[in-house]
Amino acid sequence: MLTSGKQPQQLSTLRCSLLTLAILTLLSFTFLSLRYSTPQVSVANLLGDTKEVSRSVEQDGEEFSDIYHSPRVFKFNFAEMENKFKVYIYEDGDPKTFYQTPRKLTGKYASEGYFFQNIRESHFRTLDPDQAHLFFIPISCHKMRGKGTSYDNMTIIVQNYVESLISKYPYWNRTLGADHFFVTCHDVGVRATEGLPLLVKNSIRAVCSPSYDVGFIPHKDIALPQVLQPFALPAGGNDIENRTTLGFWAGHRNSKIRVILARVWENDTELDISNNRISRADGHLVYQKRFYRSKFCICPGGSQVNSARIADSIHYGCIPVILSNYYDLPFNDILDWRKYAVVLKESDVYQLKQILKRIPDADFVALHNNLVKVQRHFQWNSPPIKYDAFHMVMYDLWLRHHTIQY
């Protein structure tokens, strides 16, 4: 039997032993965690990568203006992306049907076609899936639409294709698809993915119709610029003296905001607002030439929040006036749209002329000069050119991949 004097002493010793054991256990688990879950990168290699990126940034020698939220960060991260980013393209699917290759590189859904072609030709592509940061699901809803596939059948085709990738390869299951992405410019492409909830909730969606109120997730998904290429006329810009019309819009009244815009302003003497698209019978390229003559080009949403008119305005040097609610503008996390565009709420349509006339001449000149600087970011090329639309989409993907942990 323990005496009253020895009992506290032994309890104290026991507590010390248990505490020591707990500390040793914690240290062991910490060591094992670092040993087996953290990549083994030497300090020399890490410094070497950083030096390589810094050297690339210094050699670039290009000055970046405040059209970017953070010019210095963009320049450094872009160089890092160029050096490191790798994407694996699943090889499954017959290119003659709905997979791998673009339908075409013209028309208002050309952005999808250019991405499909450019990613295959670019240095970002890797044939080794173990080296990939992201995985591209190369199914083209634009191709399906071109072949007359019904919406219901499109949903089934997308579901079957993705499920076949999930069962055949191990990569999807590592993150439940969070490191996978698909690209669609046609709005039916977004709806065609609804048969596979994980594709919508987890994977990165690069779409031309990025609306907050239909499931678009800004920190995960990407807004593609809808660009109608080829452009009919050369790029405008540095031509302020020729821009005598306050504002211009012509188009179909296929949305509530367009109906209101036409009804309120079509007879105004300072705003050039047409009730319908300008007919070819009115003359050769009359529609495009009116961009050249206008200071501001009104860009209301149509059947979706987006419009190819935004890229047209940028190309022709006419400051876009965004009149579309819930629209996550392309490259919005990279570019400061308020430095080269006028972003309004749809309810502002009734005061549209007054708002535009209140913009000081000095501010208009600054907006116009900045617009010229962003033109290259809204141009698709084949092969792609540094800082063009393809590279900006890739940069957005690069930013998204940093949030994925597996």
Coordinates of C-alpha atoms in Angstrom, one line a residue:
M1 CA 0.0 0.0 0.0
L2 CA 1.3 3.4 -1.0
T3 CA 2.0 6.0 1.7
S4 CA 0.5 9.4 1.4
G5 CA 4.0 11.0 0.8
K6 CA 5.0 8.7 -2.1
Q7 CA 1.7 8.8 -4.0
P8 CA 2.0 12.4 -5.3
Q9 CA 5.6 11.9 -6.2
Q10 CA 4.8 8.8 -8.4
L11 CA 1.8 10.6 -10.0
S12 CA 4.1 13.5 -10.9
T13 CA 6.6 11.1 -12.5
L14 CA 3.8 9.4 -14.4
R15 CA 2.5 12.7 -15.8
C16 CA 6.1 13.6 -16.9
S17 CA 6.4 10.2 -18.7
L18 CA 3.1 10.6 -20.5
L19 CA 4.0 14.2 -21.5
T20 CA 7.3 13.1 -22.9
L21 CA 5.7 10.2 -24.8
A22 CA 3.1 12.6 -26.3
I23 CA 5.9 15.0 -27.4
L24 CA 7.9 12.2 -29.0
T25 CA 4.8 10.8 -30.8
L26 CA 3.9 14.3 -32.1
L27 CA 7.5 14.8 -33.4
S28 CA 7.4 11.4 -35.1
F29 CA 4.1 12.0 -36.9
T30 CA 5.4 15.5 -38.0
F31 CA 8.6 14.0 -39.4
L32 CA 6.7 11.2 -41.3
S33 CA 4.2 13.7 -42.7
L34 CA 6.9 15.9 -44.0
R35 CA 8.9 12.9 -45.3
Y36 CA 6.2 11.2 -47.3
S37 CA 3.8 14.0 -48.3
T38 CA 6.1 16.9 -49.2
P39 CA 8.0 16.7 -52.5
Q40 CA 11.7 16.4 -52.0
V41 CA 13.0 19.6 -53.6
S42 CA 16.5 20.8 -52.8
V43 CA 17.2 24.4 -51.9
A44 CA 19.5 24.6 -54.9
N45 CA 16.8 23.4 -57.3
L46 CA 14.3 25.8 -55.8
L47 CA 16.6 28.8 -56.1
G48 CA 17.5 27.7 -59.6
D49 CA 13.8 27.7 -60.6
T50 CA 13.3 31.2 -59.1
K51 CA 16.4 32.5 -60.8
E52 CA 15.3 31.1 -64.1
V53 CA 11.9 32.9 -63.8
S54 CA 13.5 36.1 -62.7
R55 CA 15.9 36.0 -65.6
S56 CA 13.0 35.5 -68.0
V57 CA 11.2 38.5 -66.5
E58 CA 14.3 40.7 -66.8
Q59 CA 14.9 39.6 -70.4
D60 CA 11.3 40.4 -71.4
G61 CA 12.0 44.1 -70.9
E62 CA 8.4 45.1 -71.4
E63 CA 6.7 47.6 -69.3
F64 CA 3.3 46.7 -67.9
S65 CA 0.8 49.5 -67.2
D66 CA -1.9 49.7 -64.6
I67 CA -4.5 48.0 -66.9
Y68 CA -3.5 45.0 -64.7
H69 CA -4.6 44.7 -61.1
S70 CA -0.9 44.1 -60.2
P71 CA 1.4 44.5 -63.2
R72 CA 4.5 43.2 -61.4
V73 CA 2.7 40.1 -60.1
F74 CA 1.3 39.4 -63.5
K75 CA 4.6 39.7 -65.2
F76 CA 6.4 37.4 -62.8
N77 CA 3.6 34.8 -62.6
F78 CA 3.3 34.8 -66.4
A79 CA 7.0 34.0 -66.8
E80 CA 6.7 31.2 -64.2
M81 CA 3.7 29.8 -66.1
E82 CA 5.6 29.8 -69.4
N83 CA 8.5 27.9 -67.8
K84 CA 6.6 25.3 -65.8
F85 CA 2.9 24.8 -66.7
K86 CA 2.0 21.4 -68.2
V87 CA -1.4 20.1 -69.4
Y88 CA -2.2 16.5 -70.3
I89 CA -4.9 16.0 -73.0
Y90 CA -6.8 12.7 -72.8
E91 CA -6.3 10.9 -76.1
D92 CA -9.7 9.1 -76.0
G93 CA -12.4 10.0 -78.5
D94 CA -12.5 10.0 -82.3
P95 CA -11.5 13.4 -83.8
K96 CA -14.0 12.8 -86.6
T97 CA -16.9 12.9 -84.2
F98 CA -17.0 15.2 -81.1
Y99 CA -13.4 15.0 -79.7
Q100 CA -9.9 16.4 -79.8
T101 CA -10.0 18.8 -82.7
P102 CA -12.0 22.0 -83.3
R103 CA -15.1 22.3 -85.5
K104 CA -13.9 25.5 -87.0
L105 CA -11.9 28.7 -86.3
T106 CA -14.5 31.2 -87.6
G107 CA -17.8 32.5 -86.3
K108 CA -18.9 33.6 -82.9
Y109 CA -17.8 30.4 -81.2
A110 CA -14.3 30.6 -82.7
S111 CA -12.8 30.9 -79.2
E112 CA -13.5 27.2 -78.5
G113 CA -12.0 26.1 -81.8
Y114 CA -8.8 28.2 -81.3
F115 CA -8.3 26.8 -77.8
F116 CA -8.7 23.1 -79.0
Q117 CA -6.1 23.8 -81.8
N118 CA -3.7 25.9 -79.8
I119 CA -3.4 23.6 -76.8
R120 CA -2.4 20.7 -79.0
E121 CA 0.3 22.8 -80.7
S122 CA 1.7 24.6 -77.6
H123 CA 4.6 23.8 -75.4
F124 CA 2.2 23.6 -72.5
R125 CA 1.1 20.1 -73.6
T126 CA 2.8 17.1 -72.0
L127 CA 2.4 13.5 -73.1
D128 CA 3.3 12.3 -69.6
P129 CA 0.3 12.6 -67.3
D130 CA 2.6 12.3 -64.2
Q131 CA 4.1 15.7 -65.2
A132 CA 0.7 17.4 -65.7
H133 CA -0.6 20.2 -63.5
L134 CA -4.1 19.9 -65.1
F135 CA -6.0 17.5 -67.4
F136 CA -8.0 18.7 -70.4
I137 CA -11.2 16.9 -71.3
P138 CA -11.3 17.4 -75.1
I139 CA -15.0 17.0 -75.9
S140 CA -16.5 19.7 -78.2
C141 CA -20.1 20.6 -77.7
H142 CA -19.7 23.0 -80.7
K143 CA -19.0 19.9 -82.8
M144 CA -22.1 18.2 -81.4
R145 CA -24.2 21.2 -82.2
G146 CA -22.8 21.3 -85.7
K147 CA -23.9 17.7 -86.3
G148 CA -27.4 18.4 -85.0
T149 CA -27.1 16.5 -81.8
S150 CA -30.1 17.1 -79.5
Y151 CA -29.6 18.6 -76.0
D152 CA -30.6 15.4 -74.3
N153 CA -28.2 13.3 -76.4
M154 CA -25.4 15.8 -75.8
T155 CA -25.8 15.4 -72.0
I156 CA -25.6 11.6 -72.4
I157 CA -22.6 11.8 -74.6
V158 CA -20.7 14.0 -72.2
Q159 CA -21.6 11.9 -69.2
N160 CA -20.6 8.6 -70.9
Y161 CA -17.3 10.1 -72.1
V162 CA -16.2 11.5 -68.8
E163 CA -17.3 8.4 -66.9
S164 CA -15.2 6.3 -69.3
L165 CA -12.2 8.5 -68.4
I166 CA -12.9 8.1 -64.7
S167 CA -13.0 4.3 -64.9
K168 CA -10.0 3.9 -67.3
Y169 CA -7.5 6.3 -65.6
P170 CA -6.6 7.1 -62.0
Y171 CA -6.2 10.8 -62.4
W172 CA -9.8 12.0 -61.8
N173 CA -10.2 10.1 -58.6
R174 CA -7.2 11.8 -56.9
T175 CA -9.1 15.1 -56.7
L176 CA -12.7 14.1 -57.8
G177 CA -12.0 16.1 -61.0
A178 CA -10.7 19.3 -59.4
D179 CA -7.6 19.3 -61.6
H180 CA -9.6 18.7 -64.8
F181 CA -11.1 21.3 -67.1
F182 CA -13.2 21.5 -70.2
V183 CA -13.8 24.3 -72.7
T184 CA -17.0 25.4 -74.4
C185 CA -18.1 28.6 -76.0
H186 CA -21.6 27.6 -77.0
D187 CA -24.0 28.1 -74.2
V188 CA -25.5 24.6 -74.7
G189 CA -22.1 23.2 -73.7
V190 CA -22.6 24.4 -70.2
R191 CA -26.0 22.7 -69.9
A192 CA -24.7 19.5 -71.6
T193 CA -22.5 18.9 -68.5
E194 CA -25.4 18.8 -66.1
G195 CA -25.7 15.0 -66.2
L196 CA -22.4 14.7 -64.2
P197 CA -22.7 16.9 -61.1
L198 CA -19.0 16.5 -60.1
L199 CA -18.0 17.9 -63.5
V200 CA -19.9 21.0 -62.8
K201 CA -19.1 21.4 -59.1
N202 CA -15.4 20.3 -59.0
S203 CA -13.9 20.7 -62.5
I204 CA -12.8 24.0 -64.0
R205 CA -15.2 25.3 -66.6
A206 CA -13.9 27.6 -69.2
V207 CA -17.0 29.1 -70.8
C208 CA -18.1 32.1 -72.9
S209 CA -21.3 32.6 -70.9
P210 CA -20.1 33.0 -67.3
S211 CA -23.2 34.1 -65.4
Y212 CA -23.3 34.2 -61.6
D213 CA -26.9 33.3 -61.5
V214 CA -26.6 30.0 -63.4
G215 CA -23.9 28.2 -61.4
F216 CA -20.7 29.9 -62.6
I217 CA -18.2 29.8 -59.7
P218 CA -15.7 32.7 -60.2
H219 CA -12.8 31.4 -58.0
K220 CA -13.0 28.0 -59.8
D221 CA -14.3 28.6 -63.3
I222 CA -12.9 30.8 -66.2
A223 CA -14.6 33.3 -68.4
L224 CA -13.6 32.9 -72.1
P225 CA -13.7 35.9 -74.3
Q226 CA -16.2 35.4 -77.1
V227 CA -14.4 36.6 -80.1
L228 CA -15.9 36.6 -83.6
Q229 CA -12.9 36.0 -85.9
P230 CA -11.6 36.8 -88.4
F231 CA -12.1 40.5 -87.9
A232 CA -13.4 42.2 -91.0
L233 CA -11.2 45.3 -90.7
P234 CA -7.9 46.2 -89.1
A235 CA -7.6 47.1 -85.4
G236 CA -8.6 50.7 -84.5
G237 CA -7.0 52.9 -81.9
N238 CA -5.0 56.2 -81.6
D239 CA -7.8 57.8 -83.7
I240 CA -9.8 59.8 -81.2
E241 CA -10.2 62.7 -83.6
N242 CA -12.3 60.5 -85.9
R243 CA -14.7 59.4 -83.2
T244 CA -17.6 61.9 -83.3
T245 CA -20.5 59.7 -82.3
L246 CA -21.1 59.5 -78.6
G247 CA -22.4 55.9 -78.5
F248 CA -23.3 53.0 -80.9
W249 CA -25.3 49.8 -80.8
A250 CA -27.1 47.7 -83.4
G251 CA -28.4 44.2 -82.9
H252 CA -31.2 41.8 -82.4
R253 CA -33.6 42.5 -79.5
N254 CA -33.3 39.1 -78.0
S255 CA -33.2 40.1 -74.3
K256 CA -35.1 42.4 -72.0
I257 CA -32.2 44.9 -71.7
R258 CA -31.8 45.2 -75.5
V259 CA -35.5 45.8 -75.9
I260 CA -35.3 48.6 -73.3
L261 CA -32.1 50.1 -74.9
A262 CA -33.8 50.3 -78.3
R263 CA -37.1 51.6 -77.0
V264 CA -35.5 54.4 -74.9
W265 CA -32.7 55.6 -77.2
E266 CA -33.3 54.6 -80.8
N267 CA -34.5 58.1 -81.8
D268 CA -31.8 60.0 -79.9
T269 CA -29.7 62.4 -81.9
E270 CA -26.4 61.8 -80.1
L271 CA -26.6 58.0 -79.6
D272 CA -26.6 55.8 -82.7
I273 CA -28.9 53.1 -81.6
S274 CA -30.5 50.8 -84.2
N275 CA -33.4 48.5 -83.6
N276 CA -31.9 45.6 -85.6
R277 CA -28.6 44.5 -87.0
I278 CA -27.4 46.6 -89.9
S279 CA -28.2 44.9 -93.2
R280 CA -25.5 44.2 -95.8
A281 CA -27.8 45.9 -98.2
D282 CA -26.9 49.2 -96.5
G283 CA -23.4 48.9 -97.8
H284 CA -20.1 47.0 -97.4
L285 CA -19.0 46.6 -93.8
V286 CA -21.2 49.5 -92.6
Y287 CA -21.7 47.8 -89.2
Q288 CA -17.9 47.5 -88.6
K289 CA -17.1 51.0 -89.8
R290 CA -19.5 52.5 -87.3
F291 CA -17.3 51.1 -84.5
Y292 CA -14.5 53.3 -85.9
R293 CA -16.6 56.5 -85.7
S294 CA -17.9 55.9 -82.1
K295 CA -16.4 56.9 -78.8
F296 CA -18.4 54.3 -76.8
C297 CA -20.0 51.0 -78.0
I298 CA -22.9 49.7 -76.0
C299 CA -22.6 46.0 -75.1
P300 CA -25.9 44.7 -73.6
G301 CA -26.3 41.0 -72.9
G302 CA -28.3 38.9 -75.4
S303 CA -29.7 35.5 -74.9
Q304 CA -26.8 35.0 -72.5
V305 CA -24.8 37.6 -70.4
N306 CA -22.0 37.7 -72.9
S307 CA -21.6 39.2 -76.4
A308 CA -19.1 39.0 -79.1
R309 CA -19.7 42.8 -79.5
I310 CA -17.3 43.3 -76.5
A311 CA -14.3 41.9 -78.4
D312 CA -15.4 43.8 -81.5
S313 CA -15.5 47.0 -79.6
I314 CA -12.0 46.4 -78.1
H315 CA -10.6 45.5 -81.6
Y316 CA -12.0 48.5 -83.3
G317 CA -10.9 50.9 -80.6
C318 CA -14.4 51.8 -79.3
I319 CA -14.7 51.8 -75.5
P320 CA -17.1 49.0 -74.5
V321 CA -20.0 49.9 -72.2
I322 CA -20.9 46.7 -70.4
L323 CA -24.6 46.6 -69.7
S324 CA -25.2 43.1 -68.4
N325 CA -25.8 41.9 -64.9
Y326 CA -24.2 38.8 -63.3
Y327 CA -21.4 38.8 -66.0
D328 CA -18.0 37.7 -64.8
L329 CA -15.9 39.5 -67.4
P330 CA -13.1 37.7 -69.2
F331 CA -9.7 37.9 -67.3
N332 CA -11.5 39.9 -64.6
D333 CA -9.0 38.7 -62.0
I334 CA -6.1 39.9 -64.1
L335 CA -7.2 43.0 -65.9
D336 CA -8.8 46.1 -64.4
W337 CA -11.8 46.6 -66.7
R338 CA -12.6 50.0 -65.3
K339 CA -9.3 51.3 -66.8
Y340 CA -10.5 50.6 -70.4
A341 CA -14.3 50.1 -70.3
V342 CA -17.4 51.5 -68.7
V343 CA -19.1 48.9 -66.5
L344 CA -22.8 49.7 -65.6
K345 CA -25.8 47.9 -64.1
E346 CA -28.7 47.2 -66.5
S347 CA -30.8 49.6 -64.5
D348 CA -28.4 52.4 -65.7
V349 CA -29.8 52.1 -69.2
Y350 CA -32.3 54.9 -68.6
Q351 CA -29.5 57.4 -67.7
L352 CA -27.1 56.0 -70.4
K353 CA -26.5 59.2 -72.3
Q354 CA -26.1 61.3 -69.2
I355 CA -23.5 58.9 -67.8
L356 CA -21.4 58.9 -71.0
K357 CA -21.5 62.7 -71.4
R358 CA -20.4 63.2 -67.8
I359 CA -17.1 61.3 -68.5
P360 CA -14.4 64.1 -68.8
D361 CA -12.3 64.3 -72.0
A362 CA -9.1 63.4 -70.2
D363 CA -10.7 60.3 -68.8
F364 CA -12.0 59.3 -72.2
V365 CA -8.5 59.7 -73.6
A366 CA -7.0 57.5 -70.8
L367 CA -9.7 54.8 -71.4
H368 CA -9.0 54.8 -75.1
N369 CA -5.2 54.6 -74.7
N370 CA -5.6 51.7 -72.3
L371 CA -8.0 50.0 -74.6
V372 CA -5.3 49.8 -77.3
K373 CA -3.0 48.2 -74.8
V374 CA -5.4 45.3 -74.0
Q375 CA -6.3 44.5 -77.7
R376 CA -3.6 41.8 -77.9
H377 CA -5.3 39.9 -75.0
F378 CA -8.6 39.6 -76.9
Q379 CA -7.0 38.3 -80.2
W380 CA -6.7 34.5 -81.0
N381 CA -3.8 33.4 -83.2
S382 CA -2.7 30.2 -84.7
P383 CA 0.0 29.5 -83.8
P384 CA -0.5 31.4 -80.5
I385 CA 1.4 34.5 -79.7
K386 CA 2.7 35.6 -76.3
Y387 CA 0.0 37.5 -74.3
D388 CA -2.8 36.7 -76.7
A389 CA -6.2 35.3 -75.7
F390 CA -4.9 31.7 -75.6
H391 CA -2.0 32.7 -73.2
M392 CA -4.4 34.7 -71.0
V393 CA -6.7 31.6 -70.7
M394 CA -3.7 29.5 -69.9
Y395 CA -2.7 32.0 -67.3
D396 CA -6.1 31.9 -65.7
L397 CA -5.8 28.1 -65.6
W398 CA -2.4 28.4 -64.0
L399 CA -3.8 30.5 -61.3
R400 CA -6.6 28.0 -60.7
H401 CA -4.3 25.0 -60.4
H402 CA -2.6 26.6 -57.3
T403 CA -5.7 26.1 -55.3
I404 CA -5.8 22.3 -55.9
Q405 CA -4.4 20.1 -53.2
Y406 CA -3.9 16.3 -53.6

